[in-house]
């Protein structure tokens, strides 16, 4: 039994092996009984301590898993919310694109019924005005129905959807400038044949990109308020003024918005 001698504390009210051994040796002289008594005194509490430590460890792991699970659920909810928002945004864009395509098809049919497809040539009086400005390289950019948004002075813009553009009218440097969200000054021949300076920009409107005439466009609306009305058909022509190849536009009304009368 001398091999059991130790000053380390054991599971019996912090008593040492030496103290327990002295008590057991005083009670019997049989080595087997001494070993049996020591086992009965120490083993149950030792096992109980192992069980308690095991349960405590399992509880800590359980709490950790619970925290991870809760964090995972929150992350999953955030992911799902973000995914749903993206799906909704894509759905709205597809819906708007479908509406725009339907409107474009309807506009084409209306223009054909009005005898405006193919588009009529530029009236001679506008050709003369552009020639007097030193303009050339005349191109039809777009023929469209005016929308209410094109006529609100508060919005101060006339849009030209890229999907409806009939001719390329900007060069590489100008296109690079517009794609960088910068504006450029351009000449505009108004429907009343007044000449003004406005700005050209490139914006994202709805699900598509559009060229935008803004700047002093609200003044153009004021000058031509008797002719520029909702659903009027207008043409926008581009031209170049030498010697610097400055870009210019002509805004021409070809059909009244109320009675569909074609303007010669």
CSV table of C-alpha atoms in Angstrom, one decimal:
chain,number,residue,atom,x,y,z
A,1,UNK,CA,0.0,0.0,0.0
A,2,UNK,CA,3.0,2.3,0.2
A,3,UNK,CA,2.8,2.9,-3.5
A,4,UNK,CA,-0.5,4.7,-3.0
A,5,UNK,CA,1.1,7.3,-0.7
A,6,UNK,CA,0.7,10.8,-2.1
A,7,UNK,CA,0.1,14.4,-1.0
A,8,UNK,CA,-2.3,15.1,-4.0
A,9,UNK,CA,-5.9,15.8,-3.2
A,10,UNK,CA,-8.5,13.3,-4.1
A,11,UNK,CA,-12.3,13.2,-4.4
A,12,UNK,CA,-13.1,13.0,-0.7
A,13,UNK,CA,-13.5,16.4,0.8
A,14,UNK,CA,-10.0,17.4,-0.3
A,15,UNK,CA,-8.3,14.6,1.8
A,16,UNK,CA,-4.9,13.3,0.6
A,17,UNK,CA,-4.1,9.8,-0.3
A,18,UNK,CA,-1.8,9.7,2.8
A,19,UNK,CA,-4.7,10.7,5.1
A,20,UNK,CA,-7.0,8.1,3.6
A,21,UNK,CA,-4.3,5.4,3.7
A,22,UNK,CA,-3.6,6.1,7.4
A,23,UNK,CA,-7.3,5.7,8.2
A,24,UNK,CA,-7.6,2.5,6.2
A,25,UNK,CA,-4.5,0.9,7.7
A,26,UNK,CA,-5.7,1.7,11.2
A,27,UNK,CA,-8.9,-0.1,10.6
A,28,UNK,CA,-7.5,-3.5,9.1
A,29,UNK,CA,-4.3,-5.3,8.5
A,30,UNK,CA,-5.6,-7.1,5.4
A,31,UNK,CA,-4.2,-5.7,2.2
A,32,UNK,CA,-7.2,-6.8,0.2
A,33,UNK,CA,-9.6,-5.2,2.6
A,34,UNK,CA,-7.5,-2.0,2.6
A,35,UNK,CA,-7.7,-1.9,-1.3
A,36,UNK,CA,-11.4,-2.6,-1.2
A,37,UNK,CA,-12.1,0.2,1.3
A,38,UNK,CA,-10.0,2.7,-0.6
A,39,UNK,CA,-11.9,1.8,-3.8
A,40,UNK,CA,-15.3,2.3,-2.1
A,41,UNK,CA,-14.2,5.6,-0.8
A,42,UNK,CA,-12.7,7.0,-3.9
A,43,UNK,CA,-14.3,5.5,-7.0
A,44,UNK,CA,-17.9,6.7,-6.7
A,45,UNK,CA,-16.8,10.4,-6.2
A,46,UNK,CA,-14.3,10.0,-9.0
A,47,UNK,CA,-16.9,8.7,-11.4
A,48,UNK,CA,-19.4,11.4,-10.3
A,49,UNK,CA,-16.8,14.1,-11.0
A,50,UNK,CA,-16.1,12.6,-14.5
A,51,UNK,CA,-19.9,12.5,-15.2
A,52,UNK,CA,-20.3,16.2,-14.1
A,53,UNK,CA,-17.3,17.3,-16.2
A,54,UNK,CA,-18.8,15.4,-19.2
A,55,UNK,CA,-22.2,17.0,-18.7
A,56,UNK,CA,-20.7,20.5,-18.4
A,57,UNK,CA,-18.7,20.0,-21.6
A,58,UNK,CA,-21.8,18.8,-23.5
A,59,UNK,CA,-23.7,21.8,-22.2
A,60,UNK,CA,-21.0,24.2,-23.4
A,61,UNK,CA,-20.9,22.5,-26.9
A,62,UNK,CA,-24.7,22.6,-27.0
A,63,UNK,CA,-24.7,26.4,-26.3
A,64,UNK,CA,-22.1,26.9,-28.9
A,65,UNK,CA,-24.0,24.9,-31.5
A,66,UNK,CA,-27.2,26.9,-30.6
A,67,UNK,CA,-25.3,30.2,-31.1
A,68,UNK,CA,-24.0,29.0,-34.4
A,69,UNK,CA,-27.4,27.8,-35.5
A,70,UNK,CA,-29.0,31.1,-34.6
A,71,UNK,CA,-26.3,33.0,-36.4
A,72,UNK,CA,-26.8,30.7,-39.4
A,73,UNK,CA,-30.5,31.2,-39.3
A,74,UNK,CA,-30.1,35.0,-39.3
A,75,UNK,CA,-27.5,34.8,-42.1
A,76,UNK,CA,-29.8,32.5,-44.1
A,77,UNK,CA,-32.7,35.0,-43.5
A,78,UNK,CA,-30.5,37.9,-44.7
A,79,UNK,CA,-29.4,35.9,-47.7
A,80,UNK,CA,-33.0,35.0,-48.6
A,81,UNK,CA,-34.2,38.6,-48.1
A,82,UNK,CA,-31.4,39.8,-50.4
A,83,UNK,CA,-32.2,37.1,-52.9
A,84,UNK,CA,-35.9,37.9,-52.9
A,85,UNK,CA,-35.1,41.6,-53.4
A,86,UNK,CA,-32.8,40.8,-56.4
A,87,UNK,CA,-35.5,38.5,-57.8
A,88,UNK,CA,-38.1,41.3,-57.4
A,89,UNK,CA,-35.8,43.8,-59.0
A,90,UNK,CA,-35.2,41.5,-61.9
A,91,UNK,CA,-38.9,40.8,-62.2
A,92,UNK,CA,-39.7,44.5,-62.2
A,93,UNK,CA,-37.0,45.2,-64.9
A,94,UNK,CA,-38.4,42.3,-67.1
A,95,UNK,CA,-41.9,43.6,-66.6
A,96,UNK,CA,-40.9,47.2,-67.5
A,97,UNK,CA,-38.9,45.9,-70.5
A,98,UNK,CA,-42.0,43.9,-71.7
A,99,UNK,CA,-44.1,47.1,-71.3
A,100,UNK,CA,-41.6,49.1,-73.2
A,101,UNK,CA,-41.4,46.5,-76.0
A,102,UNK,CA,-45.2,46.4,-76.3
A,103,UNK,CA,-45.3,50.2,-76.4
A,104,UNK,CA,-42.6,50.3,-79.0
A,105,UNK,CA,-44.6,47.8,-81.2
A,106,UNK,CA,-47.8,49.8,-80.7
A,107,UNK,CA,-46.1,53.0,-81.6
A,108,UNK,CA,-44.7,51.5,-84.8
A,109,UNK,CA,-48.2,50.3,-85.7
A,110,UNK,CA,-49.7,53.8,-85.0
A,111,UNK,CA,-47.0,55.5,-87.1
A,112,UNK,CA,-47.7,53.1,-90.0
A,113,UNK,CA,-51.4,53.9,-89.8
A,114,UNK,CA,-50.6,57.6,-89.8
A,115,UNK,CA,-48.5,57.2,-92.9
A,116,UNK,CA,-45.3,58.1,-91.0
A,117,UNK,CA,-43.4,54.8,-91.6
A,118,UNK,CA,-41.1,55.2,-93.3
A,119,UNK,CA,-40.5,58.6,-91.8
A,120,UNK,CA,-41.0,61.7,-93.9
A,121,UNK,CA,-38.0,63.7,-95.0
A,122,UNK,CA,-36.9,66.8,-93.2
A,123,UNK,CA,-38.9,69.8,-94.3
A,124,UNK,CA,-37.0,72.2,-96.6
A,125,UNK,CA,-37.2,75.1,-94.1
A,126,UNK,CA,-35.2,73.2,-91.5
A,127,UNK,CA,-32.7,72.1,-94.1
A,128,UNK,CA,-32.2,75.8,-95.0
A,129,UNK,CA,-31.8,76.7,-91.4
A,130,UNK,CA,-29.2,74.0,-90.8
A,131,UNK,CA,-27.3,75.1,-94.0
A,132,UNK,CA,-27.3,78.7,-92.8
A,133,UNK,CA,-25.7,77.5,-89.5
A,134,UNK,CA,-22.9,75.8,-91.6
A,135,UNK,CA,-24.4,72.4,-90.8
A,136,UNK,CA,-24.0,69.1,-92.8
A,137,UNK,CA,-24.1,65.3,-92.2
A,138,UNK,CA,-27.8,65.4,-91.4
A,139,UNK,CA,-29.2,62.1,-90.0
A,140,UNK,CA,-32.6,61.1,-88.6
A,141,UNK,CA,-31.9,60.1,-85.0
A,142,UNK,CA,-35.4,59.2,-83.8
A,143,UNK,CA,-39.1,59.5,-84.5
A,144,UNK,CA,-41.3,59.2,-81.5
A,145,UNK,CA,-44.5,60.2,-79.7
A,146,UNK,CA,-44.0,62.8,-77.1
A,147,UNK,CA,-44.6,61.5,-73.6
A,148,UNK,CA,-45.9,63.6,-70.7
A,149,UNK,CA,-42.4,63.3,-69.1
A,150,UNK,CA,-41.0,65.0,-72.2
A,151,UNK,CA,-43.2,68.0,-71.6
A,152,UNK,CA,-42.9,68.7,-67.9
A,153,UNK,CA,-40.7,71.8,-67.2
A,154,UNK,CA,-39.9,70.4,-63.8
A,155,UNK,CA,-38.3,67.3,-65.3
A,156,UNK,CA,-36.6,69.5,-68.0
A,157,UNK,CA,-35.7,66.7,-70.3
A,158,UNK,CA,-36.4,65.1,-73.7
A,159,UNK,CA,-35.5,61.4,-73.8
A,160,UNK,CA,-34.4,59.3,-76.8
A,161,UNK,CA,-34.3,55.6,-75.9
A,162,UNK,CA,-31.3,53.8,-77.3
A,163,UNK,CA,-33.6,51.1,-78.5
A,164,UNK,CA,-35.4,53.5,-80.8
A,165,UNK,CA,-32.3,55.3,-82.2
A,166,UNK,CA,-32.2,55.0,-86.0
A,167,UNK,CA,-28.7,56.4,-86.7
A,168,UNK,CA,-25.4,56.6,-84.8
A,169,UNK,CA,-24.7,60.3,-84.2
A,170,UNK,CA,-21.9,60.6,-81.6
A,171,UNK,CA,-18.3,59.9,-82.3
A,172,UNK,CA,-16.0,57.8,-80.0
A,173,UNK,CA,-14.8,60.8,-77.9
A,174,UNK,CA,-18.3,62.0,-77.3
A,175,UNK,CA,-19.6,58.5,-76.5
A,176,UNK,CA,-16.8,58.1,-74.0
A,177,UNK,CA,-17.7,61.4,-72.4
A,178,UNK,CA,-21.4,60.6,-72.1
A,179,UNK,CA,-20.7,57.1,-70.7
A,180,UNK,CA,-18.6,58.9,-68.0
A,181,UNK,CA,-21.8,60.7,-66.9
A,182,UNK,CA,-20.6,64.0,-68.4
A,183,UNK,CA,-22.8,66.3,-70.4
A,184,UNK,CA,-21.9,68.2,-73.6
A,185,UNK,CA,-23.3,71.4,-75.1
A,186,UNK,CA,-25.2,71.0,-78.4
A,187,UNK,CA,-27.1,73.3,-80.7
A,188,UNK,CA,-30.8,72.8,-81.0
A,189,UNK,CA,-33.0,74.0,-83.8
A,190,UNK,CA,-36.5,74.3,-82.2
A,191,UNK,CA,-39.8,73.6,-83.9
A,192,UNK,CA,-40.4,77.3,-84.2
A,193,UNK,CA,-36.9,77.6,-85.9
A,194,UNK,CA,-35.3,79.4,-83.1
A,195,UNK,CA,-31.8,78.3,-82.4
A,196,UNK,CA,-30.7,77.6,-78.8
A,197,UNK,CA,-28.0,75.8,-76.8
A,198,UNK,CA,-28.9,72.8,-74.7
A,199,UNK,CA,-27.1,69.8,-73.1
A,200,UNK,CA,-26.8,66.2,-74.2
A,201,UNK,CA,-26.5,63.5,-71.6
A,202,UNK,CA,-26.9,59.7,-71.3
A,203,UNK,CA,-29.1,58.3,-68.5
A,204,UNK,CA,-30.5,55.0,-67.3
A,205,UNK,CA,-34.3,55.3,-67.4
A,206,UNK,CA,-36.3,52.3,-66.3
A,207,UNK,CA,-34.7,49.2,-67.8
A,208,UNK,CA,-32.9,50.9,-70.7
A,209,UNK,CA,-30.4,53.7,-71.5
A,210,UNK,CA,-31.5,56.9,-73.1
A,211,UNK,CA,-29.9,60.0,-74.6
A,212,UNK,CA,-31.2,63.0,-72.8
A,213,UNK,CA,-31.6,66.6,-74.0
A,214,UNK,CA,-31.7,68.9,-70.9
A,215,UNK,CA,-30.0,72.1,-69.8
A,216,UNK,CA,-32.2,74.9,-71.1
A,217,UNK,CA,-34.7,72.5,-72.5
A,218,UNK,CA,-37.4,74.0,-70.3
A,219,UNK,CA,-37.1,77.2,-72.3
A,220,UNK,CA,-37.6,75.3,-75.5
A,221,UNK,CA,-40.9,73.9,-74.1
A,222,UNK,CA,-42.0,77.5,-73.2
A,223,UNK,CA,-41.1,78.7,-76.7
A,224,UNK,CA,-43.1,75.9,-78.3
A,225,UNK,CA,-45.9,75.3,-75.9
A,226,UNK,CA,-48.5,75.7,-78.6
A,227,UNK,CA,-47.1,72.9,-80.7
A,228,UNK,CA,-45.4,70.4,-78.3
A,229,UNK,CA,-48.2,68.4,-76.7
A,230,UNK,CA,-48.7,64.9,-75.4
A,231,UNK,CA,-48.7,62.2,-78.2
A,232,UNK,CA,-47.5,64.7,-80.8
A,233,UNK,CA,-45.1,62.9,-83.2
A,234,UNK,CA,-41.7,64.5,-83.4
A,235,UNK,CA,-38.5,63.8,-85.2
A,236,UNK,CA,-35.0,64.6,-83.9
A,237,UNK,CA,-32.3,65.0,-86.5
A,238,UNK,CA,-28.6,65.4,-85.9
A,239,UNK,CA,-26.1,67.4,-87.9
A,240,UNK,CA,-22.5,68.7,-87.6
A,241,UNK,CA,-21.3,72.3,-87.8
A,242,UNK,CA,-17.9,72.9,-89.2
A,243,UNK,CA,-15.0,73.7,-88.7
A,244,UNK,CA,-15.1,72.0,-85.2
A,245,UNK,CA,-17.7,69.4,-86.1
A,246,UNK,CA,-20.0,70.6,-83.3
A,247,UNK,CA,-23.0,68.4,-82.7
A,248,UNK,CA,-26.4,69.9,-83.3
A,249,UNK,CA,-30.0,68.7,-83.3
A,250,UNK,CA,-33.3,69.7,-85.0
A,251,UNK,CA,-36.5,69.1,-83.2
A,252,UNK,CA,-39.3,68.9,-85.7
A,253,UNK,CA,-43.0,68.3,-85.1
A,254,UNK,CA,-44.5,66.1,-87.8
A,255,UNK,CA,-47.9,65.3,-86.4
A,256,UNK,CA,-50.1,67.1,-83.9
A,257,UNK,CA,-50.9,65.3,-80.7
A,258,UNK,CA,-54.6,66.0,-80.7
A,259,UNK,CA,-55.9,65.4,-84.2
A,260,UNK,CA,-53.0,63.6,-85.8
A,261,UNK,CA,-52.7,66.2,-88.5
A,262,UNK,CA,-49.4,65.8,-90.4
A,263,UNK,CA,-47.3,69.0,-90.5
A,264,UNK,CA,-45.7,69.8,-93.9
